[in-house]
mmCIF file of C-alpha atoms in Angstrom:
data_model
loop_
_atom_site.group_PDB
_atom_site.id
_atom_site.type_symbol
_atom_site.label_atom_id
_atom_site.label_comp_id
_atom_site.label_asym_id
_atom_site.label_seq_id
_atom_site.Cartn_x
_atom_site.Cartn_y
_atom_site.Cartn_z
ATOM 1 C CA UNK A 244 -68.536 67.379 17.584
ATOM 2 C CA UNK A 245 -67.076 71.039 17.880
ATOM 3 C CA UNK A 246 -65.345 71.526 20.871
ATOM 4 C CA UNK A 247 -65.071 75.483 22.007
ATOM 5 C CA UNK A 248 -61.889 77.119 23.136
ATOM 6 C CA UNK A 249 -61.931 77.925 26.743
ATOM 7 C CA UNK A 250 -61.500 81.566 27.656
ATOM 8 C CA UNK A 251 -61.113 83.795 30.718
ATOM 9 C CA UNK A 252 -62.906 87.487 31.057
ATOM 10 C CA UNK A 253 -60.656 90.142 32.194
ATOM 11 C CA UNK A 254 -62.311 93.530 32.844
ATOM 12 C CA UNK A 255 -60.094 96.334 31.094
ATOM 13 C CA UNK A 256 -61.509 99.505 29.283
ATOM 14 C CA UNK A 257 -64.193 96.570 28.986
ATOM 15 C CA UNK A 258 -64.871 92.780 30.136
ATOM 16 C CA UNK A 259 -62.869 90.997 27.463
ATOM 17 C CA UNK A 260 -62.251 87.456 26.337
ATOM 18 C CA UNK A 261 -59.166 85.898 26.312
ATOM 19 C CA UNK A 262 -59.230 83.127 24.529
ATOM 20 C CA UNK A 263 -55.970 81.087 22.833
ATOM 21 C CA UNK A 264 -56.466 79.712 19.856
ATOM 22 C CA UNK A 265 -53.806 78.191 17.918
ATOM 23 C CA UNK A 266 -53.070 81.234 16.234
ATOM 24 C CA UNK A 267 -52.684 82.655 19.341
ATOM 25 C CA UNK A 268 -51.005 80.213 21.276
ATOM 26 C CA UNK A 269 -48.115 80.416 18.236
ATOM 27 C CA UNK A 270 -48.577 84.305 18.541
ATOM 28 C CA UNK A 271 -47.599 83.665 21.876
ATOM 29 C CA UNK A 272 -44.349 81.697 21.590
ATOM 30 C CA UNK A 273 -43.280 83.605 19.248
ATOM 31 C CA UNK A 274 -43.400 86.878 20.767
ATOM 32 C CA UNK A 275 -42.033 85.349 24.285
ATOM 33 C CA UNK A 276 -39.132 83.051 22.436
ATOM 34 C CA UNK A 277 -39.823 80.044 24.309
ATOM 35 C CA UNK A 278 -42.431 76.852 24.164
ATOM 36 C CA UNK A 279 -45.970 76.835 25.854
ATOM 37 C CA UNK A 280 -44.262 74.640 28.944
ATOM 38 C CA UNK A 281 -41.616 77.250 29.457
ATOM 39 C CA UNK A 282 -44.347 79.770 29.141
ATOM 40 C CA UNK A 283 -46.508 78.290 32.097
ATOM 41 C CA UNK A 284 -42.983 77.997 33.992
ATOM 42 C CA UNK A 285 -43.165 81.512 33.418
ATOM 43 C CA UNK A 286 -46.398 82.259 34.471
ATOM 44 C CA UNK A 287 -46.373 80.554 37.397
ATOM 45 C CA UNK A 288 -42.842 82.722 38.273
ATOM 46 C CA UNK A 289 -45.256 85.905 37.866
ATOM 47 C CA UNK A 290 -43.484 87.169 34.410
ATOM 48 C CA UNK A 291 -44.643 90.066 33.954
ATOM 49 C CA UNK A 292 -43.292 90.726 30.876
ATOM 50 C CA UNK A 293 -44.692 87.031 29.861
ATOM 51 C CA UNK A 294 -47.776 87.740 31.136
ATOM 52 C CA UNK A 295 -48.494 90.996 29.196
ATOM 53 C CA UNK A 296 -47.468 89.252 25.785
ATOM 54 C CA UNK A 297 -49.598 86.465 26.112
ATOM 55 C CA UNK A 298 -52.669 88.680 26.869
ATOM 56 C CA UNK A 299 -51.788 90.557 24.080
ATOM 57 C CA UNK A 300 -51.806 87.303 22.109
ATOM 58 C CA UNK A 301 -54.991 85.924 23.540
ATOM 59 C CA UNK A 302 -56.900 89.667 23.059
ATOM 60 C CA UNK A 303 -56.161 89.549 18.934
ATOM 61 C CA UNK A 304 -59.390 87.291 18.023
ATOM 62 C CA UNK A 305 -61.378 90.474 19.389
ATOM 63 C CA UNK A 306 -59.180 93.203 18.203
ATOM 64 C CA UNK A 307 -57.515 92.838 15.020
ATOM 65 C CA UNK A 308 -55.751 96.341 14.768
ATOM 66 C CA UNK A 309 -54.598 95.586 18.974
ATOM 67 C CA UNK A 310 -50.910 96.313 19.673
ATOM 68 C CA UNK A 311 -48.765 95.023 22.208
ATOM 69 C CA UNK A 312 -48.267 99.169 23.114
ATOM 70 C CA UNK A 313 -51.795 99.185 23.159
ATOM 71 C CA UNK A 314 -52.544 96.287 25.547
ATOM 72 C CA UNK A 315 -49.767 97.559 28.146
ATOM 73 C CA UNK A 316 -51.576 100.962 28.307
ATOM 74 C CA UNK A 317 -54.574 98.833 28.683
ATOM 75 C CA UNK A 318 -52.873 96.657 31.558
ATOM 76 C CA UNK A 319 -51.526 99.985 33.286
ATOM 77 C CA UNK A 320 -55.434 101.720 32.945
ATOM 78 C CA UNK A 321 -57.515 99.244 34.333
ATOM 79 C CA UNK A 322 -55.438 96.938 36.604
ATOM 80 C CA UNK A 323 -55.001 97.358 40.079
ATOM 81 C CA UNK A 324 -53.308 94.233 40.894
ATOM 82 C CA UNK A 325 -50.735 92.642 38.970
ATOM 83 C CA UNK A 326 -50.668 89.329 40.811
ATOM 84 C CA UNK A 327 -54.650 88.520 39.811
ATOM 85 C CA UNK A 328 -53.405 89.598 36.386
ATOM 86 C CA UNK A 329 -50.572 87.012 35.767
ATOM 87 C CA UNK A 330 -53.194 84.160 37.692
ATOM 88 C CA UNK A 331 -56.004 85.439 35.479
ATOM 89 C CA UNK A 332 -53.914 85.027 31.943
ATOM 90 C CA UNK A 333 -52.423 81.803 33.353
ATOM 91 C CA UNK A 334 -55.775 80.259 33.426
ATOM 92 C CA UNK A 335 -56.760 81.115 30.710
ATOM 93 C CA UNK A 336 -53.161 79.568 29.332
ATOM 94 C CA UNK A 337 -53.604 76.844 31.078
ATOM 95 C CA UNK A 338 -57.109 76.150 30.071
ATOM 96 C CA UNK A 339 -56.003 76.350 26.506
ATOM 97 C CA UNK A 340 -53.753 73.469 27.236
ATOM 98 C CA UNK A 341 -56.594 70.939 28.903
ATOM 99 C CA UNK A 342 -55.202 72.278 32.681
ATOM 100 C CA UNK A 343 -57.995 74.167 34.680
ATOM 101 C CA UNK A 344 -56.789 76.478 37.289
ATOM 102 C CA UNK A 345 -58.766 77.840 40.174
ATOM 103 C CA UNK A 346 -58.547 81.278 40.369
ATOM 104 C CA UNK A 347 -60.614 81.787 43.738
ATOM 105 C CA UNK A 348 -58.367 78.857 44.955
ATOM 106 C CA UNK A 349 -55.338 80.913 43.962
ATOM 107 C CA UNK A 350 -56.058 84.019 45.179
ATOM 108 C CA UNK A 351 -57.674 83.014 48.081
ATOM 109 C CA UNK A 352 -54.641 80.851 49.346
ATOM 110 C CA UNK A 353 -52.444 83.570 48.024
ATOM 111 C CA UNK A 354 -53.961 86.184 50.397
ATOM 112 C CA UNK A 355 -53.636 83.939 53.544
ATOM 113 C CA UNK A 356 -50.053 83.283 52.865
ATOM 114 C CA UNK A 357 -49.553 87.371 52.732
ATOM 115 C CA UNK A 358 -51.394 87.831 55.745
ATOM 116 C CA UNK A 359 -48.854 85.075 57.694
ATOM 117 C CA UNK A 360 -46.463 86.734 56.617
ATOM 118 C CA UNK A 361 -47.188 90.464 56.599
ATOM 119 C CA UNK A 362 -45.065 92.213 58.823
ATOM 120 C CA UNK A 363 -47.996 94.985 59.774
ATOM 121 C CA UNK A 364 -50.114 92.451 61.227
#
């Protein structure tokens, strides 16, 4: 029996799958520097940086001519909030790795926690 990877859409210039394969999950350590557990340390830390490389790495089964350039002009187009981006790539890390995040959960305790402590409220 085949099992399928899990993947996440994100909606950039158009919805897209990211999905981590193995080639992509080694795509990813090697462009961060670190091992899959330091890279959902990361994640979870809201590494930007992290976070952009690993979409980059989980966009390439689409995309074979992508480049990381390409995917940051991508990130800085289309995304209006850089917080849902990190969560959104970190499930779909995480999912890679037999962990299934939330998102609504996330975001949805995320946003009460800035509204307790928002100043302007």
């Amino acid at each position: 029996m085949t099992m399928a990877v899990p993947f996440k859409i994100i909606q950039l210039d158009r919805p897209r799958k990211i999905k981590f394969t193995i080639n992509a999950l080694i795509l990813a350590e090697t462009l961060c520097g670190k091992p899959g557990g330091q890279i959902v340390m990361d994640l979870s830390q809201t590494n930007y940086e992290t976070a952009a490389k690993c979409l980059f790495a989980g966009l390439k089964h689409e995309d074979k001519d992508l480049t990381f350039e390409k995917t940051k002009e991508l990130i800085d187009e289309h995304i209006d909030n850089m917080f849902n981006f990190v969560q959104i790539v970190s499930s779909a890390f995480s999912a890679a790795n037999g962990i299934e995040i939330d998102i609504n959960e996330t975001l949805e305790t995320t946003a009460v926690k800035a509204e307790e402590t928002s100043p302007n409220i």
